[in-house]
Amino acid sequence: VQLQASGGGLVQVGSPLRLSCTTSERSFRTNVMGWFRQAPGKEREFVGAIGWSEGVALYADSVKGRFTISRDSAKDTVYLQMNSLKPEDTAVYYCAASRTGGRSVTAFGYWGQGTLVTVSS
């Protein structure tokens, strides 16, 4: 399974940004697609996740109401739409895939390379 994330960049506070993640495989191994982020000096943390079949997303409290995860099954791609970005959203964002999903890093066995999001004030 290969995951390719893209869309990061430098934006100003309050701006939107959309990240994409394309998976090379749609199978039981990639039932759930997740987004995580890791800020400098901090542990990797859960941002949100979505299942391919039902399309229901869950989010971390820190991004709920500002971030939206969606999927395009025809393109094997999931998106992380980030609105009202804050400086504390600055991090490397990773997409990941899991058979079962969850909120922990260990629940996800496949990881993309990460894309840097920098929110400037």
Coordinates of C-alpha atoms in Angstrom, one line a residue:
V1 CA 0.0 0.0 0.0
Q2 CA 1.4 3.4 -1.0
L3 CA -0.1 6.6 0.1
Q4 CA 0.7 9.9 -1.6
A5 CA -0.2 13.1 0.2
S6 CA 0.0 16.5 -1.3
G7 CA -1.3 20.0 -0.9
G8 CA 0.7 21.4 1.9
G9 CA 2.1 24.9 1.9
L10 CA 2.5 28.3 3.6
V11 CA -0.8 30.1 4.3
Q12 CA -1.9 33.0 6.5
V13 CA -4.0 32.8 9.5
G14 CA -7.7 32.3 8.7
S15 CA -6.9 30.9 5.2
P16 CA -8.2 27.6 3.8
L17 CA -6.1 24.8 2.5
R18 CA -7.0 21.4 1.1
L19 CA -4.8 18.3 1.4
S20 CA -5.2 15.2 -0.8
C21 CA -4.2 11.6 -0.2
T22 CA -4.3 9.0 -2.9
T23 CA -4.0 5.3 -2.1
S24 CA -2.5 2.7 -4.4
E25 CA -4.8 0.1 -3.0
R26 CA -8.4 -0.2 -2.0
S27 CA -8.8 -3.3 0.1
F28 CA -9.6 -4.5 3.6
R29 CA -6.2 -3.1 4.5
T30 CA -7.3 0.4 3.7
N31 CA -10.9 0.3 5.0
V32 CA -10.3 3.5 6.9
M33 CA -8.2 6.5 5.9
G34 CA -6.9 8.8 8.5
W35 CA -5.1 12.1 8.8
F36 CA -2.6 12.8 11.5
R37 CA -0.2 15.7 12.2
Q38 CA 3.0 16.3 14.0
A39 CA 4.2 19.7 15.1
P40 CA 7.9 20.3 15.9
G41 CA 8.8 18.8 19.2
K42 CA 5.4 17.1 19.6
E43 CA 4.0 13.7 19.2
R44 CA 2.0 12.7 16.2
E45 CA -1.7 13.3 16.8
F46 CA -5.0 12.3 15.3
V47 CA -6.8 14.8 13.2
G48 CA -9.6 12.8 11.7
A49 CA -10.6 9.7 9.7
I50 CA -13.1 8.4 7.3
G51 CA -14.3 5.0 6.1
W52 CA -14.6 4.3 2.4
S53 CA -17.8 2.4 2.6
E54 CA -20.0 4.6 4.8
G55 CA -18.2 7.9 4.3
V56 CA -18.7 8.9 8.0
A57 CA -15.9 11.0 9.4
L58 CA -14.7 11.6 12.9
Y59 CA -12.5 14.4 14.1
A60 CA -10.3 15.5 16.9
D61 CA -11.9 18.1 19.1
S62 CA -9.1 20.6 18.1
V63 CA -10.3 20.7 14.5
K64 CA -14.0 19.9 14.7
G65 CA -16.0 22.5 12.9
R66 CA -13.0 23.8 11.0
F67 CA -11.7 20.7 9.1
T68 CA -13.7 18.4 6.9
I69 CA -12.6 15.0 5.5
S70 CA -14.2 13.6 2.4
R71 CA -13.5 10.9 -0.1
D72 CA -13.7 10.3 -3.8
S73 CA -14.0 6.6 -4.4
A74 CA -13.6 6.9 -8.1
K75 CA -10.2 8.5 -7.6
D76 CA -9.1 6.5 -4.5
T77 CA -8.5 9.8 -2.9
V78 CA -9.4 11.4 0.4
Y79 CA -9.3 15.1 1.2
L80 CA -8.7 17.1 4.3
Q81 CA -10.3 20.5 3.8
M82 CA -8.9 22.9 6.4
N83 CA -10.6 26.2 7.1
S84 CA -9.9 29.0 9.5
L85 CA -6.4 27.9 9.9
K86 CA -4.5 28.9 13.1
P87 CA -0.8 29.1 13.8
E88 CA -1.2 26.0 16.1
D89 CA -2.3 24.0 13.0
T90 CA 1.3 24.2 11.7
A91 CA 2.6 20.7 11.4
V92 CA 3.6 18.0 9.0
Y93 CA 0.3 16.3 8.0
Y94 CA 0.3 12.6 7.3
C95 CA -2.3 10.4 5.7
A96 CA -2.6 6.8 6.9
A97 CA -4.6 3.7 6.2
S98 CA -6.0 1.1 8.5
R99 CA -8.1 -2.0 8.4
T100 CA -10.1 -1.1 11.4
G101 CA -9.6 2.6 12.1
G102 CA -9.4 4.4 15.4
R103 CA -7.7 7.5 16.8
S104 CA -4.3 6.1 17.7
V105 CA -1.2 6.1 15.6
T106 CA -0.8 2.4 16.2
A107 CA -4.1 1.6 14.7
F108 CA -2.9 2.7 11.3
G109 CA -0.4 0.4 9.5
Y110 CA 0.3 2.3 6.3
W111 CA 1.6 5.9 6.1
G112 CA 2.2 8.5 3.5
Q113 CA 5.3 10.7 3.4
G114 CA 3.8 13.8 5.0
T115 CA 3.1 17.2 3.7
L116 CA 4.1 20.4 5.6
V117 CA 1.5 23.0 6.5
T118 CA 2.7 26.3 7.8
V119 CA 0.2 28.9 9.1
S120 CA 1.8 32.3 9.4
S121 CA 0.4 35.1 11.5

